mmCIF file of C-alpha atoms in Angstrom:
data_model
loop_
_atom_site.group_PDB
_atom_site.id
_atom_site.type_symbol
_atom_site.label_atom_id
_atom_site.label_comp_id
_atom_site.label_asym_id
_atom_site.label_seq_id
_atom_site.Cartn_x
_atom_site.Cartn_y
_atom_site.Cartn_z
ATOM 1 C CA MET C 1 125.365 58.242 100.848
ATOM 2 C CA PRO C 2 123.814 56.863 97.634
ATOM 3 C CA LYS C 3 126.046 55.129 95.136
ATOM 4 C CA MET C 4 127.009 57.714 92.504
ATOM 5 C CA PHE C 5 128.180 55.309 89.836
ATOM 6 C CA LYS C 6 127.369 51.884 88.475
ATOM 7 C CA TYR C 7 130.164 50.020 86.728
ATOM 8 C CA CYS C 8 129.498 48.542 83.313
ATOM 9 C CA LEU C 9 131.557 46.669 80.708
ATOM 10 C CA ASN C 10 131.015 47.538 77.064
ATOM 11 C CA THR C 11 131.796 44.222 75.395
ATOM 12 C CA GLY C 12 133.747 45.976 72.642
ATOM 13 C CA THR C 13 136.540 46.242 75.205
ATOM 14 C CA ILE C 14 137.246 42.502 74.768
ATOM 15 C CA ARG C 15 135.821 41.884 71.310
ATOM 16 C CA GLY C 16 139.287 41.279 69.856
ATOM 17 C CA GLN C 17 139.672 38.088 71.898
ATOM 18 C CA LYS C 18 136.809 36.622 69.829
ATOM 19 C CA LEU C 19 135.105 34.901 72.738
ATOM 20 C CA ARG C 20 131.621 33.502 72.756
ATOM 21 C CA PHE C 21 129.115 36.092 73.964
ATOM 22 C CA VAL C 22 128.275 34.062 77.063
ATOM 23 C CA GLU C 23 131.980 33.920 77.945
ATOM 24 C CA GLU C 24 132.170 37.710 77.771
ATOM 25 C CA LEU C 25 129.207 37.928 80.126
ATOM 26 C CA GLU C 26 130.820 35.462 82.519
ATOM 27 C CA PHE C 27 134.073 37.441 82.535
ATOM 28 C CA ALA C 28 132.204 40.669 83.255
ATOM 29 C CA SER C 29 130.538 38.993 86.216
ATOM 30 C CA ARG C 30 133.760 37.424 87.502
ATOM 31 C CA ALA C 31 135.585 40.741 87.225
ATOM 32 C CA GLY C 32 132.966 42.443 89.397
ATOM 33 C CA TYR C 33 130.985 44.701 87.045
ATOM 34 C CA ASP C 34 127.409 45.634 87.864
ATOM 35 C CA SER C 35 126.262 45.456 84.275
ATOM 36 C CA VAL C 36 127.131 44.954 80.630
ATOM 37 C CA GLU C 37 126.666 46.947 77.453
ATOM 38 C CA PRO C 38 126.634 44.436 74.588
ATOM 39 C CA TRP C 39 126.579 45.116 70.873
ATOM 40 C CA MET C 40 123.273 44.133 69.335
ATOM 41 C CA GLN C 41 124.975 41.850 66.808
ATOM 42 C CA GLN C 42 125.890 39.662 69.777
ATOM 43 C CA VAL C 43 122.336 39.542 71.083
ATOM 44 C CA HIS C 44 120.887 38.671 67.675
ATOM 45 C CA GLY C 45 123.737 36.224 67.103
ATOM 46 C CA TYR C 46 122.841 34.345 70.287
ATOM 47 C CA ARG C 47 119.297 33.854 69.041
ATOM 48 C CA ASN C 48 120.416 32.988 65.516
ATOM 49 C CA ALA C 49 122.636 30.258 66.964
ATOM 50 C CA GLY C 50 119.595 28.558 68.497
ATOM 51 C CA GLY C 51 119.231 30.241 71.861
ATOM 52 C CA THR C 52 116.213 32.189 73.013
ATOM 53 C CA LEU C 53 116.289 35.780 74.217
ATOM 54 C CA ARG C 54 114.342 34.837 77.333
ATOM 55 C CA GLU C 55 117.059 32.304 78.119
ATOM 56 C CA LEU C 56 119.758 34.914 77.477
ATOM 57 C CA GLY C 57 118.066 37.381 79.788
ATOM 58 C CA GLN C 58 117.951 34.765 82.516
ATOM 59 C CA LYS C 59 121.639 33.934 82.046
ATOM 60 C CA ILE C 60 122.519 37.602 82.440
ATOM 61 C CA ALA C 61 120.389 37.918 85.574
ATOM 62 C CA ASP C 62 121.861 34.717 87.032
ATOM 63 C CA LEU C 63 125.315 36.229 86.618
ATOM 64 C CA GLY C 64 124.224 39.186 88.732
ATOM 65 C CA LEU C 65 124.377 41.593 85.802
ATOM 66 C CA ALA C 66 122.014 44.151 84.316
ATOM 67 C CA VAL C 67 121.896 45.337 80.704
ATOM 68 C CA GLU C 68 122.116 49.063 81.318
ATOM 69 C CA SER C 69 122.543 49.784 77.619
ATOM 70 C CA ALA C 70 123.460 48.194 74.304
ATOM 71 C CA ILE C 71 125.016 49.419 71.089
ATOM 72 C CA GLY C 72 123.003 49.519 67.870
ATOM 73 C CA PHE C 73 124.001 50.633 64.385
ATOM 74 C CA GLY C 74 120.733 51.226 62.567
ATOM 75 C CA LYS C 75 121.023 54.114 60.064
ATOM 76 C CA TRP C 76 118.024 55.988 61.468
ATOM 77 C CA ALA C 77 119.662 59.393 60.863
ATOM 78 C CA SER C 78 120.503 58.932 57.183
ATOM 79 C CA ASP C 79 119.375 61.457 54.560
ATOM 80 C CA ASP C 80 118.698 58.593 52.159
ATOM 81 C CA ALA C 81 115.036 57.653 52.627
ATOM 82 C CA THR C 82 115.494 53.972 51.744
ATOM 83 C CA GLU C 83 118.520 53.632 53.991
ATOM 84 C CA ARG C 84 116.730 55.455 56.808
ATOM 85 C CA ALA C 85 113.671 53.205 56.556
ATOM 86 C CA ALA C 86 115.883 50.126 56.764
ATOM 87 C CA GLY C 87 117.716 51.723 59.686
ATOM 88 C CA LEU C 88 114.468 52.295 61.577
ATOM 89 C CA GLU C 89 113.519 48.645 61.068
ATOM 90 C CA GLU C 90 116.896 47.638 62.483
ATOM 91 C CA VAL C 91 116.316 49.908 65.471
ATOM 92 C CA ARG C 92 112.887 48.318 65.929
ATOM 93 C CA ARG C 93 114.410 44.808 65.962
ATOM 94 C CA ASP C 94 117.112 45.936 68.380
ATOM 95 C CA LEU C 95 114.640 47.501 70.796
ATOM 96 C CA ALA C 96 112.353 44.476 70.701
ATOM 97 C CA ALA C 97 115.264 42.130 71.403
ATOM 98 C CA LEU C 98 116.525 44.316 74.222
ATOM 99 C CA ALA C 99 113.112 44.319 75.845
ATOM 100 C CA GLU C 100 113.140 40.514 75.847
ATOM 101 C CA ILE C 101 116.450 40.306 77.721
ATOM 102 C CA GLY C 102 115.573 43.056 80.190
ATOM 103 C CA GLY C 103 117.717 45.754 78.579
ATOM 104 C CA LYS C 104 117.078 49.334 79.621
ATOM 105 C CA ARG C 105 118.537 51.502 76.853
ATOM 106 C CA LEU C 106 119.915 51.437 73.307
ATOM 107 C CA ALA C 107 122.746 53.736 72.225
ATOM 108 C CA CYS C 108 121.843 55.177 68.810
ATOM 109 C CA PRO C 109 124.845 56.839 67.156
ATOM 110 C CA PRO C 110 124.431 58.870 63.940
ATOM 111 C CA VAL C 111 125.385 55.978 61.660
ATOM 112 C CA GLY C 112 124.962 56.959 58.031
ATOM 113 C CA ALA C 113 125.011 60.647 58.887
ATOM 114 C CA THR C 114 128.625 61.392 59.673
ATOM 115 C CA SER C 115 130.198 62.738 56.484
ATOM 116 C CA SER C 116 128.107 65.856 55.810
ATOM 117 C CA PRO C 117 126.075 68.077 58.150
ATOM 118 C CA ILE C 118 122.355 67.442 58.539
ATOM 119 C CA ALA C 119 120.158 70.168 60.007
ATOM 120 C CA LEU C 120 119.705 69.521 63.706
ATOM 121 C CA GLU C 121 115.981 70.167 63.365
ATOM 122 C CA ARG C 122 115.788 67.307 60.871
ATOM 123 C CA LEU C 123 117.735 65.050 63.236
ATOM 124 C CA GLN C 124 115.283 65.978 65.989
ATOM 125 C CA GLU C 125 112.415 64.691 63.855
ATOM 126 C CA ARG C 126 114.263 61.457 63.106
ATOM 127 C CA TYR C 127 115.231 60.902 66.724
ATOM 128 C CA VAL C 128 111.575 61.380 67.729
ATOM 129 C CA GLU C 129 110.692 58.464 65.434
ATOM 130 C CA VAL C 130 113.244 56.334 67.256
ATOM 131 C CA LEU C 131 111.927 57.434 70.654
ATOM 132 C CA LYS C 132 108.389 56.464 69.695
ATOM 133 C CA ILE C 133 109.562 52.968 68.811
ATOM 134 C CA GLY C 134 111.347 52.831 72.164
ATOM 135 C CA ASP C 135 108.094 53.745 73.909
ATOM 136 C CA GLN C 136 106.418 50.748 72.284
ATOM 137 C CA HIS C 137 109.011 48.387 73.763
ATOM 138 C CA GLY C 138 109.784 50.052 77.086
ATOM 139 C CA VAL C 139 113.432 50.629 76.140
ATOM 140 C CA VAL C 140 114.985 54.108 75.936
ATOM 141 C CA PRO C 141 116.976 55.024 72.787
ATOM 142 C CA LEU C 142 119.908 57.277 73.684
ATOM 143 C CA LEU C 143 121.357 59.739 71.187
ATOM 144 C CA GLU C 144 125.098 59.048 71.007
ATOM 145 C CA LEU C 145 127.746 61.689 70.336
ATOM 146 C CA TRP C 146 130.421 60.673 67.828
ATOM 147 C CA GLY C 147 133.568 62.769 67.597
ATOM 148 C CA PHE C 148 133.908 62.251 63.844
ATOM 149 C CA SER C 149 130.281 63.092 63.033
ATOM 150 C CA ALA C 150 129.795 66.194 60.886
ATOM 151 C CA ASN C 151 127.506 67.921 63.359
ATOM 152 C CA LEU C 152 126.793 65.602 66.290
ATOM 153 C CA HIS C 153 130.336 65.824 67.640
ATOM 154 C CA ARG C 154 129.833 68.280 70.514
ATOM 155 C CA ILE C 155 127.690 68.140 73.627
ATOM 156 C CA ASP C 156 125.755 71.293 72.710
ATOM 157 C CA GLN C 157 124.761 69.752 69.378
ATOM 158 C CA VAL C 158 123.395 66.471 70.759
ATOM 159 C CA MET C 159 121.640 68.334 73.571
ATOM 160 C CA LYS C 160 119.962 70.656 71.060
ATOM 161 C CA VAL C 161 118.562 67.600 69.321
ATOM 162 C CA VAL C 162 117.460 66.002 72.601
ATOM 163 C CA LEU C 163 115.817 69.160 73.946
ATOM 164 C CA GLY C 164 114.139 69.880 70.636
ATOM 165 C CA THR C 165 112.271 66.571 70.702
ATOM 166 C CA GLU C 166 110.328 67.628 73.822
ATOM 167 C CA HIS C 167 110.129 63.914 74.614
ATOM 168 C CA PRO C 168 110.273 63.031 78.328
ATOM 169 C CA LYS C 169 112.716 60.163 77.832
ATOM 170 C CA ALA C 170 115.072 61.755 75.316
ATOM 171 C CA ALA C 171 118.653 61.520 76.596
ATOM 172 C CA VAL C 172 122.252 61.109 75.505
ATOM 173 C CA VAL C 173 125.147 58.734 75.923
ATOM 174 C CA LEU C 174 128.458 60.584 75.902
ATOM 175 C CA ASP C 175 132.031 59.316 75.677
ATOM 176 C CA VAL C 176 135.183 60.834 77.185
ATOM 177 C CA TYR C 177 137.209 60.078 74.051
ATOM 178 C CA HIS C 178 134.538 61.188 71.565
ATOM 179 C CA ILE C 179 134.054 64.550 73.271
ATOM 180 C CA TYR C 180 137.802 65.134 72.882
ATOM 181 C CA LYS C 181 137.890 63.831 69.305
ATOM 182 C CA GLY C 182 135.021 66.133 68.368
ATOM 183 C CA GLY C 183 136.901 69.228 69.490
ATOM 184 C CA GLY C 184 134.546 70.008 72.342
ATOM 185 C CA ASN C 185 135.153 70.384 76.048
ATOM 186 C CA TYR C 186 133.700 68.875 79.197
ATOM 187 C CA VAL C 187 132.233 72.017 80.799
ATOM 188 C CA PRO C 188 128.629 71.214 79.723
ATOM 189 C CA LEU C 189 128.761 68.042 81.844
ATOM 190 C CA ARG C 190 128.128 70.328 84.811
ATOM 191 C CA LEU C 191 124.627 70.902 83.467
ATOM 192 C CA LEU C 192 123.608 67.302 82.764
ATOM 193 C CA SER C 193 121.713 65.252 85.308
ATOM 194 C CA LYS C 194 121.692 61.470 85.233
ATOM 195 C CA ASN C 195 118.297 61.730 83.512
ATOM 196 C CA ALA C 196 119.943 63.612 80.656
ATOM 197 C CA MET C 197 123.021 61.341 80.556
ATOM 198 C CA PRO C 198 122.204 57.955 82.079
ATOM 199 C CA VAL C 199 125.341 56.369 80.572
ATOM 200 C CA LEU C 200 128.872 57.711 80.099
ATOM 201 C CA HIS C 201 131.437 55.727 78.115
ATOM 202 C CA ILE C 202 134.545 56.038 80.206
ATOM 203 C CA ASN C 203 138.053 55.741 78.809
ATOM 204 C CA ASP C 204 141.158 57.873 78.369
ATOM 205 C CA TYR C 205 143.387 58.983 75.520
ATOM 206 C CA PRO C 206 147.095 59.749 75.074
ATOM 207 C CA ALA C 207 148.638 63.079 74.058
ATOM 208 C CA ASP C 208 149.958 61.442 70.895
ATOM 209 C CA PRO C 209 148.569 60.955 68.283
ATOM 210 C CA PRO C 210 147.095 64.468 68.276
ATOM 211 C CA ARG C 211 143.364 65.118 68.308
ATOM 212 C CA ASP C 212 142.999 65.300 64.505
ATOM 213 C CA LYS C 213 144.792 61.976 64.029
ATOM 214 C CA ILE C 214 143.617 60.006 67.065
ATOM 215 C CA GLY C 215 141.300 57.044 66.459
ATOM 216 C CA ASP C 216 139.087 54.630 68.359
ATOM 217 C CA GLY C 217 141.923 52.149 68.826
ATOM 218 C CA ASP C 218 144.062 54.711 70.641
ATOM 219 C CA ARG C 219 141.829 54.762 73.716
ATOM 220 C CA VAL C 220 143.526 53.623 76.914
ATOM 221 C CA TYR C 221 142.470 52.682 80.415
ATOM 222 C CA PRO C 222 141.150 55.541 82.567
ATOM 223 C CA GLY C 223 144.062 57.248 84.280
ATOM 224 C CA ASP C 224 146.611 56.162 81.679
ATOM 225 C CA GLY C 225 146.107 59.217 79.448
ATOM 226 C CA ILE C 226 145.567 62.958 79.602
ATOM 227 C CA ALA C 227 141.781 63.253 79.941
ATOM 228 C CA PRO C 228 140.694 65.470 82.869
ATOM 229 C CA LEU C 229 138.886 62.592 84.552
ATOM 230 C CA LYS C 230 138.925 64.116 88.044
ATOM 231 C CA SER C 231 136.909 67.142 86.993
ATOM 232 C CA ILE C 232 134.694 65.065 84.691
ATOM 233 C CA LEU C 233 133.759 62.654 87.454
ATOM 234 C CA LYS C 234 133.273 65.412 90.020
ATOM 235 C CA ASP C 235 130.833 67.208 87.729
ATOM 236 C CA VAL C 236 128.938 64.027 86.873
ATOM 237 C CA ALA C 237 128.739 63.008 90.540
ATOM 238 C CA ALA C 238 127.474 66.448 91.514
ATOM 239 C CA ASN C 239 124.532 65.911 89.167
ATOM 240 C CA GLY C 240 123.592 62.533 90.606
ATOM 241 C CA GLY C 241 126.095 60.192 88.965
ATOM 242 C CA THR C 242 125.567 57.813 86.046
ATOM 243 C CA VAL C 243 126.477 54.405 84.644
ATOM 244 C CA LEU C 244 130.188 54.328 83.783
ATOM 245 C CA SER C 245 130.604 51.940 80.867
ATOM 246 C CA LEU C 246 134.203 51.039 80.022
ATOM 247 C CA GLU C 247 134.544 51.193 76.233
ATOM 248 C CA LEU C 248 137.951 50.551 74.668
ATOM 249 C CA PHE C 249 139.124 49.243 71.295
ATOM 250 C CA ASN C 250 142.819 49.025 72.054
ATOM 251 C CA ARG C 251 144.446 46.222 70.056
ATOM 252 C CA SER C 252 147.184 45.760 72.643
ATOM 253 C CA TYR C 253 144.457 44.918 75.176
ATOM 254 C CA TRP C 254 142.803 42.579 72.698
ATOM 255 C CA ALA C 255 146.066 40.621 72.604
ATOM 256 C CA GLN C 256 145.858 40.014 76.366
ATOM 257 C CA ASP C 257 143.838 37.616 78.504
ATOM 258 C CA ALA C 258 140.240 38.865 78.460
ATOM 259 C CA LEU C 259 139.570 38.381 82.160
ATOM 260 C CA THR C 260 142.736 40.296 83.000
ATOM 261 C CA VAL C 261 141.592 43.160 80.778
ATOM 262 C CA CYS C 262 138.164 43.166 82.436
ATOM 263 C CA LYS C 263 139.654 43.232 85.930
ATOM 264 C CA THR C 264 142.285 45.824 85.063
ATOM 265 C CA GLY C 265 139.696 48.050 83.417
ATOM 266 C CA LEU C 266 137.355 47.963 86.405
ATOM 267 C CA ALA C 267 140.217 48.656 88.809
ATOM 268 C CA LYS C 268 141.273 51.632 86.667
ATOM 269 C CA VAL C 269 137.735 53.049 86.560
ATOM 270 C CA LYS C 270 137.354 52.711 90.325
ATOM 271 C CA ALA C 271 140.781 54.287 90.855
ATOM 272 C CA ALA C 272 139.707 57.260 88.732
ATOM 273 C CA VAL C 273 136.596 57.657 90.868
ATOM 274 C CA GLU C 274 138.680 57.390 94.034
ATOM 275 C CA SER C 275 141.195 59.961 92.763
ATOM 276 C CA ALA C 276 138.316 62.380 92.291
ATOM 277 C CA LYS C 277 137.617 61.824 96.023
ATOM 278 C CA LEU C 278 134.056 60.701 95.462
#
């Protein structure tokens, strides 16, 4: 039976320990992850500190890791033309850097377009621009759902944008917490193949604080909250699986030993998969 899931560490999970980027990569490898999902500031920071991206890519490969995705914050979706142009240049730099280290995808959240609704047709046009840049570098930009975005906070909304582009590589990265925060539900996951959702940020959330008050830092390890992870994982597996990237910003975890957090997180993700009997 083919492997349904790959296990990935989003480096934000241990960013509070303020380690060197290479140390985070080493901990991900030692903990047993298949891959990493770094933030692009870390990749650019490595080069700015005197390293080369080719060297970084080799370090990652030597650790037995892949870069399944990375997190960028270019304001490509902004309504402000100057801000959007600068955001597209940032996306271009991110995609070029990712290509050099062997990265496969770049998560592109709607930075700069969260406070007021923007017509989805307009966001389609802007996402197409990002996809074209991705084509030039051989890296796929993924449209990311954010639960606090004005109108990219539900699965149907991001999928309308993706489908409207008519681009063969258009796809999304979703997040268990963000789907909840955005007031949506998980039923549409039944319709998404791994081509449509090649990466899922996996995490959990408590019953308190309530949905309207909950924030990024309230995320907990999978299985330690109230998210319906069994049904989520069953639906995703039925459609071919995906990369499960552990993304947490819990300050209590940041106060702990980073390697322990990495190992605990992977064990919790695998336990969630096992509990879904996959």
